[in-house]
């Protein structure tokens, strides 16, 4: 399993809407270096703010946007925190997505981290047997 730095978490997840089974929908608002692993801060729609260890965040959080999804609120939480109305709209959208189970792929958070860290996993291409197809 890869170990990631706080910079990798910031580059990959900052401003990402996420879902947590107990806390609901929220947004990743920061990541700071800590030992033994970085802490990821999430602001939830309920107003609750929680910091997760990196491994706990990968295990407990689910992404609410796929890699190709457009984020209409801007992906940088500093911009959102400066404008409370936009932040509330973004959190309400995250909660709505959480309630409707608009989850990205199971591996989305890990894939984002791997891309930020420069680790690219190659997946085998599907093999197709063309012998049964008439041309």
Backbone as CSV, one residue per row, in Angstrom:
resi,resn,N_x,N_y,N_z,CA_x,CA_y,CA_z,C_x,C_y,C_z
1,UNK,0.841,-1.172,0.000,0.000,0.000,0.000,0.892,1.242,0.000
2,UNK,0.498,2.238,-0.756,1.277,3.459,-0.880,1.104,4.350,0.343
3,UNK,2.166,5.080,0.666,2.065,6.111,1.681,2.056,7.445,0.956
4,UNK,1.161,8.307,1.338,0.986,9.587,0.664,1.332,10.729,1.607
5,UNK,1.775,11.827,1.020,2.106,13.027,1.783,0.877,13.934,1.844
6,UNK,0.929,14.912,2.734,-0.178,15.869,2.851,-0.381,16.617,1.541
7,UNK,0.704,16.902,0.815,0.594,17.593,-0.479,-0.207,16.763,-1.481
8,UNK,-0.046,15.438,-1.420,-0.798,14.558,-2.324,-2.291,14.627,-2.012
9,UNK,-2.632,14.615,-0.729,-4.036,14.711,-0.334,-4.625,16.059,-0.764
10,UNK,-3.850,17.131,-0.564,-4.344,18.457,-0.970,-4.555,18.523,-2.466
11,UNK,-3.590,18.043,-3.239,-3.703,18.103,-4.694,-4.848,17.241,-5.210
12,UNK,-5.095,16.113,-4.560,-6.093,15.164,-5.046,-7.497,15.433,-4.535
13,UNK,-7.639,15.874,-3.297,-8.959,15.903,-2.668,-9.460,17.277,-2.275
14,UNK,-8.644,18.295,-2.262,-9.066,19.599,-1.771,-10.294,20.096,-2.528
15,UNK,-11.361,20.383,-1.811,-12.604,20.852,-2.412,-13.504,19.754,-2.938
16,UNK,-13.126,18.504,-2.764,-13.916,17.375,-3.265,-15.099,17.090,-2.358
17,UNK,-16.318,17.001,-2.906,-17.450,16.585,-2.080,-17.344,15.094,-1.766
18,UNK,-17.544,14.756,-0.508,-17.412,13.371,-0.067,-18.622,12.974,0.781
19,UNK,-18.757,11.682,0.974,-19.845,11.133,1.765,-19.259,10.277,2.881
20,UNK,-19.864,10.364,4.067,-19.480,9.532,5.199,-20.748,8.887,5.739
21,UNK,-20.666,7.627,6.096,-21.856,6.886,6.537,-22.536,7.523,7.746
22,UNK,-21.778,8.050,8.686,-22.371,8.630,9.899,-22.612,10.127,9.819
23,UNK,-21.708,10.852,9.169,-21.768,12.308,9.182,-22.468,12.917,7.975
24,UNK,-22.701,12.148,6.925,-23.398,12.651,5.739,-22.458,13.235,4.713
25,UNK,-22.975,14.190,3.943,-22.197,14.810,2.880,-21.347,15.944,3.406
26,UNK,-20.204,16.154,2.781,-19.314,17.224,3.185,-18.285,17.515,2.125
27,UNK,-17.352,18.393,2.459,-16.288,18.767,1.531,-14.950,18.689,2.245
28,UNK,-13.936,18.228,1.511,-12.579,18.213,2.044,-12.052,19.642,2.009
29,UNK,-11.692,20.166,3.183,-11.253,21.564,3.244,-9.774,21.709,3.560
30,UNK,-9.074,20.611,3.794,-7.648,20.733,4.048,-6.984,19.413,4.357
31,UNK,-5.660,19.437,4.291,-4.837,18.293,4.673,-3.540,18.849,5.245
32,UNK,-3.137,18.359,6.397,-1.921,18.837,7.043,-1.012,17.656,7.364
33,UNK,0.272,17.936,7.333,1.254,16.912,7.657,1.178,16.587,9.142
34,UNK,1.261,15.319,9.452,1.217,14.849,10.830,1.901,13.497,10.867
35,UNK,2.238,13.046,12.056,2.834,11.729,12.181,1.853,10.796,12.830
36,UNK,1.706,9.602,12.451,2.459,8.907,11.414,1.929,9.147,9.996
37,UNK,0.767,9.739,9.849,0.245,10.029,8.517,-0.517,11.350,8.530
38,UNK,-0.714,11.953,7.347,-1.388,13.258,7.284,-2.820,13.202,7.802
39,UNK,-3.304,14.373,8.231,-4.686,14.511,8.668,-5.478,15.227,7.574
40,UNK,-6.657,14.698,7.268,-7.534,15.258,6.246,-8.742,15.868,6.952
41,UNK,-8.977,17.165,6.740,-10.088,17.872,7.390,-11.289,17.929,6.453
42,UNK,-12.460,17.585,6.999,-13.699,17.578,6.225,-14.737,18.428,6.953
43,UNK,-15.411,19.289,6.203,-16.508,20.104,6.745,-17.804,19.481,6.230
44,UNK,-18.671,19.044,7.135,-19.899,18.361,6.752,-21.068,19.339,6.695
45,UNK,-22.099,18.983,5.962,-23.277,19.843,5.785,-23.974,20.127,7.108
46,UNK,-23.832,19.238,8.065,-24.454,19.432,9.381,-23.746,20.515,10.199
47,UNK,-22.616,21.006,9.705,-21.834,21.990,10.440,-20.675,21.362,11.193
48,UNK,-20.655,20.051,11.270,-19.614,19.324,11.974,-18.337,19.322,11.137
49,UNK,-17.190,19.541,11.780,-15.891,19.465,11.119,-15.089,18.371,11.793
50,UNK,-14.485,17.515,10.979,-13.756,16.375,11.525,-12.469,16.188,10.745
51,UNK,-11.414,15.802,11.475,-10.137,15.456,10.851,-9.967,13.941,10.910
52,UNK,-9.589,13.367,9.801,-9.369,11.928,9.683,-7.891,11.678,9.403
53,UNK,-7.343,10.594,9.940,-6.032,10.151,9.476,-6.198,9.749,8.018
54,UNK,-5.143,9.843,7.242,-5.226,9.544,5.813,-5.814,8.179,5.500
55,UNK,-5.356,7.148,6.205,-5.865,5.802,5.940,-7.329,5.682,6.329
56,UNK,-7.733,6.339,7.419,-9.134,6.308,7.830,-10.009,7.046,6.819
57,UNK,-9.498,8.148,6.287,-10.256,8.893,5.279,-10.468,8.042,4.039
58,UNK,-9.424,7.323,3.603,-9.570,6.468,2.418,-10.556,5.338,2.675
59,UNK,-10.628,4.857,3.915,-11.515,3.743,4.240,-12.956,4.190,4.475
60,UNK,-13.155,5.372,5.074,-14.493,5.778,5.509,-15.204,6.737,4.561
61,UNK,-14.474,7.459,3.744,-15.100,8.453,2.865,-15.320,7.890,1.475
62,UNK,-16.362,8.370,0.835,-16.648,8.028,-0.561,-16.722,9.321,-1.357
63,UNK,-16.171,9.310,-2.541,-16.213,10.480,-3.407,-17.616,10.644,-3.979
64,UNK,-18.070,11.884,-4.063,-19.372,12.167,-4.659,-19.257,12.672,-6.090
65,UNK,-18.037,12.833,-6.582,-17.819,13.246,-7.968,-16.872,12.271,-8.630
66,UNK,-17.158,11.914,-9.872,-16.235,11.103,-10.643,-15.093,11.967,-11.142
67,UNK,-14.047,11.349,-11.667,-12.877,12.094,-12.133,-13.226,13.112,-13.205
68,UNK,-14.168,12.798,-14.065,-14.511,13.709,-15.149,-15.632,14.666,-14.820
69,UNK,-16.102,14.654,-13.588,-17.237,15.496,-13.222,-16.847,16.957,-13.115
70,UNK,-17.780,17.802,-13.413,-17.591,19.243,-13.309,-18.072,19.691,-11.938
71,UNK,-17.258,20.473,-11.251,-17.615,20.983,-9.930,-17.996,22.447,-10.083
72,UNK,-19.278,22.791,-10.048,-19.705,24.152,-10.330,-19.335,25.175,-9.254
73,UNK,-18.847,24.747,-8.102,-18.577,25.669,-7.006,-17.132,26.126,-6.973
74,UNK,-16.312,25.620,-7.859,-14.882,25.879,-7.755,-14.301,24.839,-6.828
75,UNK,-13.144,24.348,-7.143,-12.617,23.232,-6.369,-11.742,23.663,-5.212
76,UNK,-11.536,24.945,-5.029,-10.659,25.369,-3.937,-11.497,25.840,-2.757
77,UNK,-11.403,25.165,-1.607,-12.257,25.505,-0.469,-11.985,26.887,0.116
78,UNK,-10.791,27.446,-0.102,-10.517,28.793,0.404,-11.481,29.776,-0.245
79,UNK,-11.722,29.605,-1.544,-12.683,30.448,-2.257,-14.073,30.279,-1.664
80,UNK,-14.436,29.050,-1.355,-15.750,28.787,-0.775,-15.863,29.336,0.645
81,UNK,-14.804,29.205,1.415,-14.852,29.699,2.793,-14.934,31.225,2.849
82,UNK,-14.412,31.900,1.816,-14.515,33.355,1.762,-15.925,33.816,1.418
83,UNK,-16.696,32.940,0.808,-18.059,33.281,0.412,-19.005,32.280,1.075
84,UNK,-19.538,32.585,2.254,-20.365,31.612,2.992,-21.593,31.131,2.219
85,UNK,-22.171,31.980,1.388,-23.359,31.552,0.634,-22.988,30.445,-0.348
86,UNK,-21.848,30.591,-1.028,-21.400,29.549,-1.957,-21.026,28.277,-1.211
87,UNK,-20.409,28.426,-0.034,-20.037,27.260,0.758,-21.273,26.500,1.202
88,UNK,-22.305,27.207,1.657,-23.542,26.543,2.073,-24.207,25.841,0.905
89,UNK,-24.157,26.461,-0.276,-24.726,25.828,-1.468,-23.955,24.556,-1.820
90,UNK,-22.620,24.614,-1.730,-21.790,23.442,-2.021,-22.044,22.327,-1.006
91,UNK,-22.169,22.684,0.280,-22.436,21.674,1.307,-23.828,21.072,1.153
92,UNK,-24.802,21.893,0.794,-26.158,21.385,0.563,-26.168,20.419,-0.615
93,UNK,-25.395,20.742,-1.659,-25.302,19.844,-2.805,-24.623,18.533,-2.408
94,UNK,-23.583,18.616,-1.595,-22.909,17.398,-1.132,-23.858,16.538,-0.306
95,UNK,-24.657,17.164,0.553,-25.611,16.401,1.356,-26.679,15.763,0.464
96,UNK,-27.150,16.501,-0.537,-28.142,15.950,-1.467,-27.567,14.754,-2.218
97,UNK,-26.320,14.884,-2.677,-25.673,13.768,-3.370,-25.492,12.579,-2.429
98,UNK,-25.155,12.852,-1.172,-25.000,11.777,-0.187,-26.322,11.036,0.008
99,UNK,-27.413,11.784,0.165,-28.720,11.168,0.395,-29.191,10.360,-0.799
100,UNK,-28.823,10.786,-1.979,-29.244,10.077,-3.200,-28.208,9.095,-3.691
101,UNK,-27.142,8.908,-2.922,-26.091,7.935,-3.235,-25.436,8.206,-4.587
102,UNK,-25.119,9.468,-4.862,-24.405,9.823,-6.089,-22.914,9.595,-5.875
103,UNK,-22.530,8.372,-5.686,-21.134,8.068,-5.405,-20.385,7.816,-6.683
104,UNK,-19.125,8.181,-6.671,-18.237,7.880,-7.782,-17.820,6.414,-7.677
105,UNK,-16.919,6.000,-8.515,-16.430,4.627,-8.464,-15.818,4.333,-7.105
106,UNK,-15.835,3.100,-6.725,-15.314,2.663,-5.423,-13.859,3.099,-5.224
107,UNK,-13.084,3.117,-6.292,-11.657,3.418,-6.182,-11.329,4.877,-6.480
108,UNK,-12.316,5.750,-6.572,-12.078,7.127,-7.003,-11.087,7.870,-6.110
109,UNK,-11.240,7.797,-4.795,-10.348,8.526,-3.898,-8.908,8.020,-4.036
110,UNK,-8.748,6.718,-4.094,-7.408,6.141,-4.236,-6.808,6.492,-5.595
111,UNK,-7.613,6.450,-6.663,-7.123,6.816,-7.992,-6.666,8.266,-8.032
112,UNK,-7.406,9.149,-7.397,-7.010,10.559,-7.344,-5.679,10.735,-6.619
113,UNK,-5.506,10.013,-5.512,-4.252,10.092,-4.763,-3.083,9.560,-5.585
114,UNK,-3.286,8.460,-6.273,-2.219,7.894,-7.089,-1.803,8.859,-8.192
115,UNK,-2.761,9.515,-8.808,-2.421,10.485,-9.860,-1.674,11.679,-9.276
116,UNK,-2.094,12.150,-8.106,-1.417,13.285,-7.469,0.007,12.915,-7.054
117,UNK,0.209,11.668,-6.624,1.531,11.213,-6.187,2.405,10.764,-7.350
118,UNK,1.843,10.713,-8.552,2.614,10.287,-9.712,2.713,8.789,-9.876
119,UNK,1.856,8.061,-9.195,1.837,6.606,-9.308,0.705,6.236,-10.250
120,UNK,1.043,5.653,-11.364,0.016,5.276,-12.333,-0.032,3.763,-12.420
121,UNK,-1.152,3.213,-12.030,-1.306,1.773,-12.111,-1.816,1.413,-13.496
122,UNK,-1.152,0.478,-14.104,-1.607,0.021,-15.407,-2.564,-1.132,-15.197
123,UNK,-3.648,-1.058,-15.875,-4.633,-2.128,-15.800,-4.554,-2.928,-17.084
124,UNK,-4.643,-4.238,-16.981,-4.570,-5.041,-18.202,-5.758,-4.759,-19.114
125,UNK,-5.483,-4.702,-20.389,-6.557,-4.484,-21.351,-7.385,-5.754,-21.466
126,UNK,-8.674,-5.625,-21.637,-9.498,-6.830,-21.793,-9.145,-7.543,-23.091
127,UNK,-9.096,-8.818,-23.003,-8.771,-9.615,-24.189,-10.069,-10.024,-24.858
128,UNK,-10.075,-9.902,-26.143,-11.262,-10.241,-26.919,-10.880,-11.357,-27.895
129,UNK,-11.682,-12.377,-27.905,-11.468,-13.487,-28.835,-12.336,-13.237,-30.055
130,UNK,-11.695,-12.911,-31.165,-12.429,-12.604,-32.399,-12.678,-13.842,-33.252
131,UNK,-12.325,-15.032,-32.784,-12.438,-16.233,-33.612,-13.895,-16.603,-33.905
132,UNK,-14.821,-16.183,-33.044,-16.219,-16.553,-33.247,-16.988,-15.507,-34.053
133,UNK,-16.342,-14.436,-34.426,-17.010,-13.368,-35.165,-16.759,-13.538,-36.657
134,UNK,-17.827,-13.516,-37.415,-17.701,-13.641,-38.881,-17.521,-12.261,-39.475
135,UNK,-16.522,-12.142,-40.305,-16.279,-10.858,-40.975,-16.766,-10.891,-42.385
